[in-house]
Coordinates of C-alpha atoms in Angstrom, one line a residue:
X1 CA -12.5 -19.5 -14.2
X2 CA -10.7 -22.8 -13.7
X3 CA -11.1 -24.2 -10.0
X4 CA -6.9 -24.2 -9.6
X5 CA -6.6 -20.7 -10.6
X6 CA -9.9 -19.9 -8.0
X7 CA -7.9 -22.4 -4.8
X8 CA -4.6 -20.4 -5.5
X9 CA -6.5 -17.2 -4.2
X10 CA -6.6 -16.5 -0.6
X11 CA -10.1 -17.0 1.4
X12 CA -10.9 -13.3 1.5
X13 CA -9.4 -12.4 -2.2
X14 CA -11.9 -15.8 -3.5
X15 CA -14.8 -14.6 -2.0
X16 CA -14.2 -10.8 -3.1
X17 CA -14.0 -12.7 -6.7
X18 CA -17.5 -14.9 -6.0
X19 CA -19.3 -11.7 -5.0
X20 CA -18.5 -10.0 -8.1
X21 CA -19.4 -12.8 -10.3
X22 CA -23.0 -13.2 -8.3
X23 CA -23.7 -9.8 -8.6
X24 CA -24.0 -10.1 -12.2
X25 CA -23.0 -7.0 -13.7
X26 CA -22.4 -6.6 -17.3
X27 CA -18.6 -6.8 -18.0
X28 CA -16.7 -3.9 -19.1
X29 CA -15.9 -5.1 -22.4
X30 CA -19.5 -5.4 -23.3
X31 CA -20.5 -2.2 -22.9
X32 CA -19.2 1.2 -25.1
X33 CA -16.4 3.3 -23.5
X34 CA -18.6 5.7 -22.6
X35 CA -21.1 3.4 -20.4
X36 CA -17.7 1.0 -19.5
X37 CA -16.4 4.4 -17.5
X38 CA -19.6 4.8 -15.6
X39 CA -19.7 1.3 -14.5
X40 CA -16.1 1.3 -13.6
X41 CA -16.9 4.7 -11.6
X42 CA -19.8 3.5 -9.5
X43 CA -17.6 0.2 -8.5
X44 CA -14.8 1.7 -8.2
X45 CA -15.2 3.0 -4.6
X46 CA -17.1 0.0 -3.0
X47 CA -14.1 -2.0 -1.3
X48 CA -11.9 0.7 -0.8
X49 CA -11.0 2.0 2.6
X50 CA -12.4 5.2 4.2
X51 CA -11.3 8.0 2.3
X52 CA -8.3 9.6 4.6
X53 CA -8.8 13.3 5.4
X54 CA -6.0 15.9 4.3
X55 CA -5.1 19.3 4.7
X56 CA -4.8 19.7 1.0
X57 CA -7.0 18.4 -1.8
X58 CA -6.8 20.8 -5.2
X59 CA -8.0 21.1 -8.8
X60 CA -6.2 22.2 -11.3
X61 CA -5.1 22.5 -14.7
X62 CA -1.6 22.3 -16.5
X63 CA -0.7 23.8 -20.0
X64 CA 0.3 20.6 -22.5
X65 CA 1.1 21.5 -25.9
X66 CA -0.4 23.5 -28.0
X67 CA -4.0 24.8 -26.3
X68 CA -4.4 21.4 -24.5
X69 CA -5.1 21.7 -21.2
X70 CA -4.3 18.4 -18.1
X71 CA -6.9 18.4 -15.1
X72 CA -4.8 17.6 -12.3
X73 CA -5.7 17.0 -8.2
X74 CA -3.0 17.8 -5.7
X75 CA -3.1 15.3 -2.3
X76 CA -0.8 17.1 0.7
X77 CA -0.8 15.9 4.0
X78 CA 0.4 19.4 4.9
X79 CA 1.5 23.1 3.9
X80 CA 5.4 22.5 3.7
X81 CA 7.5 22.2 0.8
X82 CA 7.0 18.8 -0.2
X83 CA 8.6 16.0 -2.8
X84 CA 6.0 15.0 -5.4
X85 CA 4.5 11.5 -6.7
X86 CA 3.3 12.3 -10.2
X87 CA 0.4 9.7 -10.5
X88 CA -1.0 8.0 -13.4
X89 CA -4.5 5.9 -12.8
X90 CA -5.0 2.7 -14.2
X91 CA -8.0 1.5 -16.3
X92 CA -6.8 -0.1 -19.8
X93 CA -6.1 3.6 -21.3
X94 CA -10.0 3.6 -21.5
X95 CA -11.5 3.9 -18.2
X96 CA -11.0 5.6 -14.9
X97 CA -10.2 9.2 -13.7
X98 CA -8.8 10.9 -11.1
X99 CA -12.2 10.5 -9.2
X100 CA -11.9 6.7 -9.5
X101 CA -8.2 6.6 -7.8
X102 CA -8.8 9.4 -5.3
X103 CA -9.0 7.5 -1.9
X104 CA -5.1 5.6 -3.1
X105 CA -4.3 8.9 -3.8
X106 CA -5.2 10.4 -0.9
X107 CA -3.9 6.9 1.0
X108 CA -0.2 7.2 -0.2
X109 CA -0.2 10.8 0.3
X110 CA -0.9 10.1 3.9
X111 CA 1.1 7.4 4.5
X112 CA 4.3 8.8 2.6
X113 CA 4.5 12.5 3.8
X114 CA 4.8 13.4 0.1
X115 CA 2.5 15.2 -2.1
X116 CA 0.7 13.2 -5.0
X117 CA -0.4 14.9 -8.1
X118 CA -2.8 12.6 -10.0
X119 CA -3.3 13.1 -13.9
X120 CA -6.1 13.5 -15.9
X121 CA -5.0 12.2 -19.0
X122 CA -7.2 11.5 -22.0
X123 CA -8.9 8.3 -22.8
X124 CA -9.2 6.2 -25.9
X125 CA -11.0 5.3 -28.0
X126 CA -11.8 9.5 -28.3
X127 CA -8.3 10.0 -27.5
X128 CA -5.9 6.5 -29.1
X129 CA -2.1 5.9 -28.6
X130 CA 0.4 7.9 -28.0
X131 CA -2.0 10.7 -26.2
X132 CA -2.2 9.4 -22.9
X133 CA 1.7 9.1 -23.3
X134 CA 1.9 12.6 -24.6
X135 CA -0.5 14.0 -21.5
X136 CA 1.3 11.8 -19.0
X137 CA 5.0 13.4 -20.5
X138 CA 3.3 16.8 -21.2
X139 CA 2.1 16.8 -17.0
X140 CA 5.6 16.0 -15.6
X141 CA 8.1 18.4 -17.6
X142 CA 4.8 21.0 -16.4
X143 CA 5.6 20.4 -12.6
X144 CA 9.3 20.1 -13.0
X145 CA 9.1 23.5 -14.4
X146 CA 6.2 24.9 -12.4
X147 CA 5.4 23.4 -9.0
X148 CA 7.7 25.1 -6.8
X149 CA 6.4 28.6 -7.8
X150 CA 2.7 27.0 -9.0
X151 CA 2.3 25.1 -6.2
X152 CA 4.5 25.1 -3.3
X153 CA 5.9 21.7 -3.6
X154 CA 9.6 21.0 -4.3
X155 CA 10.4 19.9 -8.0
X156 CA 13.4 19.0 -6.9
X157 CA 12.5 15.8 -5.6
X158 CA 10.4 13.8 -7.8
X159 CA 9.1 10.6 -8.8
X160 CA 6.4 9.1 -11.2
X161 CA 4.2 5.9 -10.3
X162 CA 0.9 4.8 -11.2
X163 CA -1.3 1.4 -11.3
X164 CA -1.9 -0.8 -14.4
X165 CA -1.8 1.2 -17.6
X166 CA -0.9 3.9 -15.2
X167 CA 1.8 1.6 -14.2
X168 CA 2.6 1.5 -17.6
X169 CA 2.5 5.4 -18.7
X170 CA 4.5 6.0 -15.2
X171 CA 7.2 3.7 -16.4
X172 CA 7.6 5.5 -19.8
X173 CA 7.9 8.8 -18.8
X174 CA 10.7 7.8 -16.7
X175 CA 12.6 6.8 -19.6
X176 CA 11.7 9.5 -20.9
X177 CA 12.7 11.6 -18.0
X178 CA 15.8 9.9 -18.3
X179 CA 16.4 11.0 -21.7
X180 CA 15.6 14.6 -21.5
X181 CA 18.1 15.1 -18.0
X182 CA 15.0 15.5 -15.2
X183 CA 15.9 13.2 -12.5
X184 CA 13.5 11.3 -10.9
X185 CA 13.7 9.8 -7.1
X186 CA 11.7 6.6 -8.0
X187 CA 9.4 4.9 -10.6
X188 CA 6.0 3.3 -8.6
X189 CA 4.8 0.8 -10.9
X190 CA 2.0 -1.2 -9.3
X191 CA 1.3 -4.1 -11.3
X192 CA 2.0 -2.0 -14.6
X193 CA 1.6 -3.3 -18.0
X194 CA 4.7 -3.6 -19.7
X195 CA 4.8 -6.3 -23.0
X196 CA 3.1 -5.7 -26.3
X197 CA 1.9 -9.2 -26.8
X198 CA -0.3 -11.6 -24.5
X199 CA 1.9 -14.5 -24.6
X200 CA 3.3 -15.3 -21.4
X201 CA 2.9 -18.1 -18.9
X202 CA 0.7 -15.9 -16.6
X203 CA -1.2 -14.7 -19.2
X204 CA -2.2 -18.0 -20.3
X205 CA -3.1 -19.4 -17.0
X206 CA -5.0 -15.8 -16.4
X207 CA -6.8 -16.1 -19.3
X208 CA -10.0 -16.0 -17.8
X209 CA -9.3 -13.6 -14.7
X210 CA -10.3 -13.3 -11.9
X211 CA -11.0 -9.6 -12.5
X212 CA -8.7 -8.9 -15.7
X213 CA -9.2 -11.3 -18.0
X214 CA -7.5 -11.7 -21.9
X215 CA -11.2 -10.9 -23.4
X216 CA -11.1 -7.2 -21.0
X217 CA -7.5 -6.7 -22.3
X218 CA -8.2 -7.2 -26.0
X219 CA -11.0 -4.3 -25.9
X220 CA -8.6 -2.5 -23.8
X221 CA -6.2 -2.5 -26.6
X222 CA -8.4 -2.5 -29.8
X223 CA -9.4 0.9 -28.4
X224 CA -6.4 2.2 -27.4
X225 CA -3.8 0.7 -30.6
X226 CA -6.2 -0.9 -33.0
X227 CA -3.2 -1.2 -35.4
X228 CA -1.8 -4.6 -34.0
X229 CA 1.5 -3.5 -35.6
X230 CA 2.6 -0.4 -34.2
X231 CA 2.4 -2.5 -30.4
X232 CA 5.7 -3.0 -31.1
X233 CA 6.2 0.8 -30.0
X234 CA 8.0 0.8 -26.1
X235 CA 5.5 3.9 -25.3
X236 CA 3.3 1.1 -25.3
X237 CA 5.4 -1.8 -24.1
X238 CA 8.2 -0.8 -22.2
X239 CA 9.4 -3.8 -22.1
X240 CA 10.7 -3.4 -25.6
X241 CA 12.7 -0.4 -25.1
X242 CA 16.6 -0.5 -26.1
X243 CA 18.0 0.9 -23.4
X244 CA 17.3 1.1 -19.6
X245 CA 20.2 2.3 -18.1
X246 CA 20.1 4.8 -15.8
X247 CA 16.6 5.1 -15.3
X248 CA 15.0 6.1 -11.9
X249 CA 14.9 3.4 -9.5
X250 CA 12.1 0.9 -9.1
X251 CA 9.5 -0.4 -6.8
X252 CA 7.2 -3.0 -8.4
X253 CA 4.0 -4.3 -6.9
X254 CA 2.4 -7.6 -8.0
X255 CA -0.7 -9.8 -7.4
X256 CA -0.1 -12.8 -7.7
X257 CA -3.0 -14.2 -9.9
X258 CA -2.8 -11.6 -12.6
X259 CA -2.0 -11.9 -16.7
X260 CA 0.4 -9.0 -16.4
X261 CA 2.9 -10.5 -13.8
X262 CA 5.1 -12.3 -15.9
X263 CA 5.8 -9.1 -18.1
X264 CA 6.0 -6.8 -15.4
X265 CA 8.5 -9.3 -13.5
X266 CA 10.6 -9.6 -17.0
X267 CA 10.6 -5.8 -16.6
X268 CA 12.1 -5.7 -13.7
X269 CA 14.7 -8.1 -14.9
X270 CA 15.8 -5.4 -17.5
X271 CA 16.1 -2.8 -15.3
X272 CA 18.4 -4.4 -12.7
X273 CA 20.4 -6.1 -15.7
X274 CA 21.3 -2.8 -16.7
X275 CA 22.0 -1.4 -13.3
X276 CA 19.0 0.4 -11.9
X277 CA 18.1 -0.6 -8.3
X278 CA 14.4 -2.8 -8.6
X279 CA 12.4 -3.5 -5.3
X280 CA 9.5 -6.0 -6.6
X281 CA 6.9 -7.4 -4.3
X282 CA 4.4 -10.1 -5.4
X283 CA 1.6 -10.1 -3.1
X284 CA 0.7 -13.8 -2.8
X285 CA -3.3 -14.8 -3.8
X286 CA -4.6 -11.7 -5.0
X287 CA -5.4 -10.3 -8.4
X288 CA -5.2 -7.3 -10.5
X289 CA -6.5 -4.4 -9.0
X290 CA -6.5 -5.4 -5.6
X291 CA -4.5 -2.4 -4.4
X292 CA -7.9 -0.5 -4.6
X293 CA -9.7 -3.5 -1.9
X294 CA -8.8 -2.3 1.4
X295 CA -11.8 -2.6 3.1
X296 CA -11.4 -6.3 2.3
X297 CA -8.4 -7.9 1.1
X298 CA -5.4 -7.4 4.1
X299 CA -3.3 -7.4 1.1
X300 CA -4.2 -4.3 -0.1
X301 CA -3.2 -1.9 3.0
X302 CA 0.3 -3.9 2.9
X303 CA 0.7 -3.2 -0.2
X304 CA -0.2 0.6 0.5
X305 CA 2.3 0.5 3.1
X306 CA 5.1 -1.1 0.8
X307 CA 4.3 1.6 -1.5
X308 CA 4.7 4.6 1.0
X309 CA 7.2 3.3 2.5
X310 CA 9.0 3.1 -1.1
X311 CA 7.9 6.7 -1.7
X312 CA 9.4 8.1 1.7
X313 CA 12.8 6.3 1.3
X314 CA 13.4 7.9 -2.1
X315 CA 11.8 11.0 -1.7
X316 CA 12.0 11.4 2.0
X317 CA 15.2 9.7 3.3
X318 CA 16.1 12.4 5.9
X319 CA 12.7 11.9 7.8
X320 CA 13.2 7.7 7.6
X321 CA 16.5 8.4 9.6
X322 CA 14.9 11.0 11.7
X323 CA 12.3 8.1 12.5
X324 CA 14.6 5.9 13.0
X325 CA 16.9 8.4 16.1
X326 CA 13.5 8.8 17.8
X327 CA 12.5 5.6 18.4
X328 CA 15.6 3.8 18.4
X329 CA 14.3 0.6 16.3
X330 CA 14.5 0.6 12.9
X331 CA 11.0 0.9 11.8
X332 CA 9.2 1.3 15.1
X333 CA 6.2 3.5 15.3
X334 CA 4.1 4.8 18.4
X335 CA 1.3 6.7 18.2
X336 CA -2.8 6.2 18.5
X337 CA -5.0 4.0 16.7
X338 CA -6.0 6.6 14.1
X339 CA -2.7 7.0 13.3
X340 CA -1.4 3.1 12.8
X341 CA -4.6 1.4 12.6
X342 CA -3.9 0.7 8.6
X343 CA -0.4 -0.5 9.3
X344 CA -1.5 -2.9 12.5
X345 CA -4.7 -4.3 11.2
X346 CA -3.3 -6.5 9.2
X347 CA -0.6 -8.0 11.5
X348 CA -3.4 -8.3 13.8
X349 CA -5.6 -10.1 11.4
X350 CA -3.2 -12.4 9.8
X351 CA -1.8 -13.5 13.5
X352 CA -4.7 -13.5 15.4
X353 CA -7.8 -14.1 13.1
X354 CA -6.0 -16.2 10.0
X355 CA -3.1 -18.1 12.1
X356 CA -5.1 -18.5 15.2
X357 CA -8.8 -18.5 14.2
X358 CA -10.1 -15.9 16.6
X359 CA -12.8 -14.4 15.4
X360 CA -12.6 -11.2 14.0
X361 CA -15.4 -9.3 16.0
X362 CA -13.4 -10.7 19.4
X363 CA -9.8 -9.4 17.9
X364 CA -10.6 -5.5 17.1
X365 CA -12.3 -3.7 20.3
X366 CA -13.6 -0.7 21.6
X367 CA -9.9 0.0 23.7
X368 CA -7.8 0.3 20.5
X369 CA -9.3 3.7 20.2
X370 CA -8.1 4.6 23.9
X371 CA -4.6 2.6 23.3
X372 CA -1.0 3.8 22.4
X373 CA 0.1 1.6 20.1
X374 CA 3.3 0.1 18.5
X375 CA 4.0 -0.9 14.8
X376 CA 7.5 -2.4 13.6
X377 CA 8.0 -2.3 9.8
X378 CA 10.6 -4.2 8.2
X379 CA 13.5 -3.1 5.6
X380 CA 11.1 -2.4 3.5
X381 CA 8.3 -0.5 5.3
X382 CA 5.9 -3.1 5.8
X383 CA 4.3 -3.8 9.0
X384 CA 5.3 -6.8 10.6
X385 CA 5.0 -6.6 14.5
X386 CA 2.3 -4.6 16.7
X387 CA 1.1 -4.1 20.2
X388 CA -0.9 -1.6 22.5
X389 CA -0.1 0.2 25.8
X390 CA -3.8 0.3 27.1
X391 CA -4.6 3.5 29.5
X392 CA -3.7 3.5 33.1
X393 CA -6.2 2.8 35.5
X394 CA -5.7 3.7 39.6
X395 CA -5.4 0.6 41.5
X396 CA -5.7 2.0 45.4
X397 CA -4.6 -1.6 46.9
X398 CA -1.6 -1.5 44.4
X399 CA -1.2 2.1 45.7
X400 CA -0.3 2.8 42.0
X401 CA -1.6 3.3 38.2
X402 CA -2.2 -0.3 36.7
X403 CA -1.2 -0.2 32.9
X404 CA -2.2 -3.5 30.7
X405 CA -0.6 -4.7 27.2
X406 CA -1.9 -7.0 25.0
X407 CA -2.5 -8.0 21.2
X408 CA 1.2 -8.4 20.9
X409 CA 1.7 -10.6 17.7
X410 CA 4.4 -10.7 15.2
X411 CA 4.5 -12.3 11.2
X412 CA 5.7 -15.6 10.9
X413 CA 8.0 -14.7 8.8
X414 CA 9.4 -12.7 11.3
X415 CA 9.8 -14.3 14.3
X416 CA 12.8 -15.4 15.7
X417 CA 14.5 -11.5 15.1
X418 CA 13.9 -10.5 18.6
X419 CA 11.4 -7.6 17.2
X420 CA 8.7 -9.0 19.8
X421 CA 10.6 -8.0 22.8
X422 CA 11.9 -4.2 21.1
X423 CA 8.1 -3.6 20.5
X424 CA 7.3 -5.1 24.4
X425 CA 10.5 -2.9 25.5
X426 CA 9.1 -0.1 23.6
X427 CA 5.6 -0.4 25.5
X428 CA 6.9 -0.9 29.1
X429 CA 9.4 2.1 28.5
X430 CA 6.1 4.1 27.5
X431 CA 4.3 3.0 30.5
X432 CA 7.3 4.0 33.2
X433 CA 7.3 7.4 31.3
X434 CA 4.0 7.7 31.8
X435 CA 4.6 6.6 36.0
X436 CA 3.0 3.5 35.9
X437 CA 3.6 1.2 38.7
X438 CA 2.6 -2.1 37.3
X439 CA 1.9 -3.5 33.7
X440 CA -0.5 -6.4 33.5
X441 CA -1.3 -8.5 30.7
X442 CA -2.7 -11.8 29.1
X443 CA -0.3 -14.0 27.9
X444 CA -1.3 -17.4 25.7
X445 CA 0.7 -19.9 27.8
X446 CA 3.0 -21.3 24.7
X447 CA 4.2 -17.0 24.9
X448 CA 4.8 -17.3 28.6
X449 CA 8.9 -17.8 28.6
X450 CA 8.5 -14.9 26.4
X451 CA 7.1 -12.7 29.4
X452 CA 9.1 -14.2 31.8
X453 CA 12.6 -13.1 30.2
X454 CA 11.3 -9.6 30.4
X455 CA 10.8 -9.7 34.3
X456 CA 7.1 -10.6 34.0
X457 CA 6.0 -13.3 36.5
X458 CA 2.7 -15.6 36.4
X459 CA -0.3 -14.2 37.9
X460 CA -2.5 -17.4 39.3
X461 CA -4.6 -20.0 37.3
X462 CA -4.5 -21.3 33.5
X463 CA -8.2 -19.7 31.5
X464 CA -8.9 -19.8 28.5
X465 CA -9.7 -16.7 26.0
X466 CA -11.4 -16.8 22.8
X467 CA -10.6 -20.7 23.5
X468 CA -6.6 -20.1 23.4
X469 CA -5.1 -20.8 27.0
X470 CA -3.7 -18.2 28.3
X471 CA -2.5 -17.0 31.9
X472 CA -1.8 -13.3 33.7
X473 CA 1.3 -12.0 34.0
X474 CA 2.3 -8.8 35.4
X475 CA 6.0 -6.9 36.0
X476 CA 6.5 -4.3 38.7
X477 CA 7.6 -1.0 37.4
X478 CA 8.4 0.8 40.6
X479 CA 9.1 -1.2 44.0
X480 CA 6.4 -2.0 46.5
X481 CA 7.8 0.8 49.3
X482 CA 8.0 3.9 46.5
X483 CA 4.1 2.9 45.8
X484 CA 3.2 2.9 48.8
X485 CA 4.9 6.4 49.2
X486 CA 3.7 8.1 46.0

């Protein structure tokens, strides 16, 4: 891989791609299909994040034409009638599975409050172009017909989405959605494949990966559509097709370093050119696949985020607004660790570890799990802001209940929107709820002004932590007298 391609990659996204190389594994392409989805299986869970628990997680089968039958999974984070991401894996047409792409399953289903239905469609070479596209059709006019009755989910809200040649599968059938009068919420293309021919910029400067690489594409597609001619087809470029208009609406996810951008970009061009409402995101130094790298790439659980967040606005816009009356902030969020972690882990990381080289180990503690915390997400769902509300503890001089906050950190590209002080208003508010009489906390000294605007005043001497100076503040939430009588 040339060394400019390697520096554009961010530190943790370059040294997920010098693992893989040092590990040595056989590639994909030279191995058979059969042996290809067995590697791609026992990889394909090792940087993903914890699989998320749900109430429902099904099996089951859908009538295509003829005799066929489509294994399907259901993902539901609860009971109730929900709206429904139909979900197409990636994996060249040739490998992966529903098993390979349960935890993003189960992940977006979480995140969203929608139920995800992941397709089993058939692979090539046993199975060569247009079946997936006939499976991937075959699945969705099924649920539209069946799911309310089948199922217990609401076909009357529905999207399709998927990642790589899922991407690509999700994006045809909402064309052909389109045609046939079944209206779709959204289209969830995460860096979907969308041209017939490998002959853009990004494909020539991708040539040799990381992780997708022209020689894994070509075996991809020689198994798929040997017949070099017939790519032409739009169920297998949808770039090409004639007509876009009135489509479902998009949200496209991109890495960065990946042969399919430029395509997938050009895509999106289509679509808004002929009116359809495009959301694309290109997720700066990472590469294909690395919505599936969780446990290591930051990237990753933003890009979940984007996506859910995506997912709930088209599919879910009465419980965005509903969100949005509770907490009166666009986008603000309290609840427990468990419940935010994924969304303020990677402010936290990029802030505190990346922008301020604390080390990680000192930045995530035991108290997060005892902490309310708070989580701002821009227009577009993505976290940008975050804080904690750590537990009250009895302070018998104070005659009182001593709250703290702390790990208060907003996105660079943020600042300056006055979201640090709704998230810090957000946190005091909860403490005086609570009937806290005092909120302590450790301010880095360049944040101090920030504190004092709030009411907070200095607490003795300059001291350093995790070598940043920093000083105590602390703001009196009831007055000396009405602590001394409670």
């Amino acid at each position: 891989m040339p060394a400019d391609v390697l520096a554009e990659l961010t530190p943790v996204m370059r040294s997920v791609v010098e693992r893989m190389a040092r590990a040595g594994r056989p590639p994909l392409h030279s191995l058979s299909p059969v042996e290809a989805r067995a590697a791609y299986a026992a990889g394909a869970g090792v940087l993903d994040i914890s699989r998320p628990a749900l109430q429902r997680a099904e099996d089951f089968l859908m009538a295509g034409k003829g005799d066929r039958l489509i294994p399907a999974r259901l993902y539901a984070p609860s009971f109730e009638r929900l709206p429904i991401l139909v979900y197409f894996h990636g994996g060249g047409f040739t490998v992966g599975s529903i098993d390979t792409h349960d935890t993003l399953c189960r992940e977006l289903a979480r995140r969203s409050g929608c139920a995800v239905v992941s397709i089993d469609y058939r692979l090539a070479p046993e199975h060569r172009f247009p079946a997936a596209v006939e499976d991937a059709w075959d699945a969705l006019v099924w649920l539209w017909a069946h799911a309310d009755l089948r199922l217990g989910l609401d076909a009357g809200r529905l999207a399709v989405g998927g990642d790589s040649a899922g991407g690509t599968l999700a994006a045809v059938t909402a064309i052909l959605a389109r045609d046939a009068g079944i209206g779709l919420a959204l289209q969830l293309l995460i860096y979907p494949g969308c041209g017939a021919r490998q002959d853009t910029p990004s494909h020539r400067r991708y040539a040799q990966g990381p992780v997708l690489s022209e020689t894994l594409i070509d075996w991809f597609f020689s198994l798929y559509l040997p017949d070099a001619d017939r790519r032409d087809d739009w169920r297998f470029a949808p770039l090409l097709a004639d007509d876009v208009e009135g489509v479902a609406p998009a949200w496209i996810g991109l890495a960065e370093s990946d042969p399919v951008r430029d395509a997938a970009i050009a895509y999106g061009d289509k679509l808004r050119a002929a009116g359809v409402p495009v959301d694309l995101e290109i997720y700066r130094g990472v590469a294909h696949e690395f919505f599936k790298m969780g446990r290591a790439v930051p990237e990753a659980l933003r890009g979940h985020a984007d996506a859910a967040a995506a997912m709930r606005r088209a599919l879910r816009p009465e419980a965005t607004a509903a969100a949005t009356r509770a907490h009166g902030t666009p986008g603000l969020q309290l609840g427990t660790w468990r419940q935010l972690r994924q969304l303020a882990t990677p402010v936290r990381t990029e802030v505190f570890v990346r922008e301020q080289g604390v080390p990680a180990p000192l930045e995530m503690d035991a108290a997060d799990a005892f902490s309310l915390h708070a989580v701002i997400c821009g227009e577009k769902g993505e976290p940008v802001a975050t804080g904690r509300l750590l537990p009250a503890e009895n302070d018998h001089v104070l005659g009182g209940a001593v709250a703290k906050i702390g790990r208060m950190a907003v996105l660079a590209s943020h600042r300056g929107q006055g979201l640090g002080w709704q998230m810090l208003d957000a946190l005091v508010e909860a403490a005086r709820r609570r009937g806290d009489a005092r909120i302590e906390l450790h301010a880095q000294c360049r944040a101090g002004d920030f504190y004092l605007r709030r009411g907070f005043l200095p607490q003795g001497e300059i001291f350093e932590e995790a070598g940043i100076p920093h000083i105590a503040m602390a703001l009196e939430l009831r007055p000396a007298a009405q602590r001394a009588a409670g």
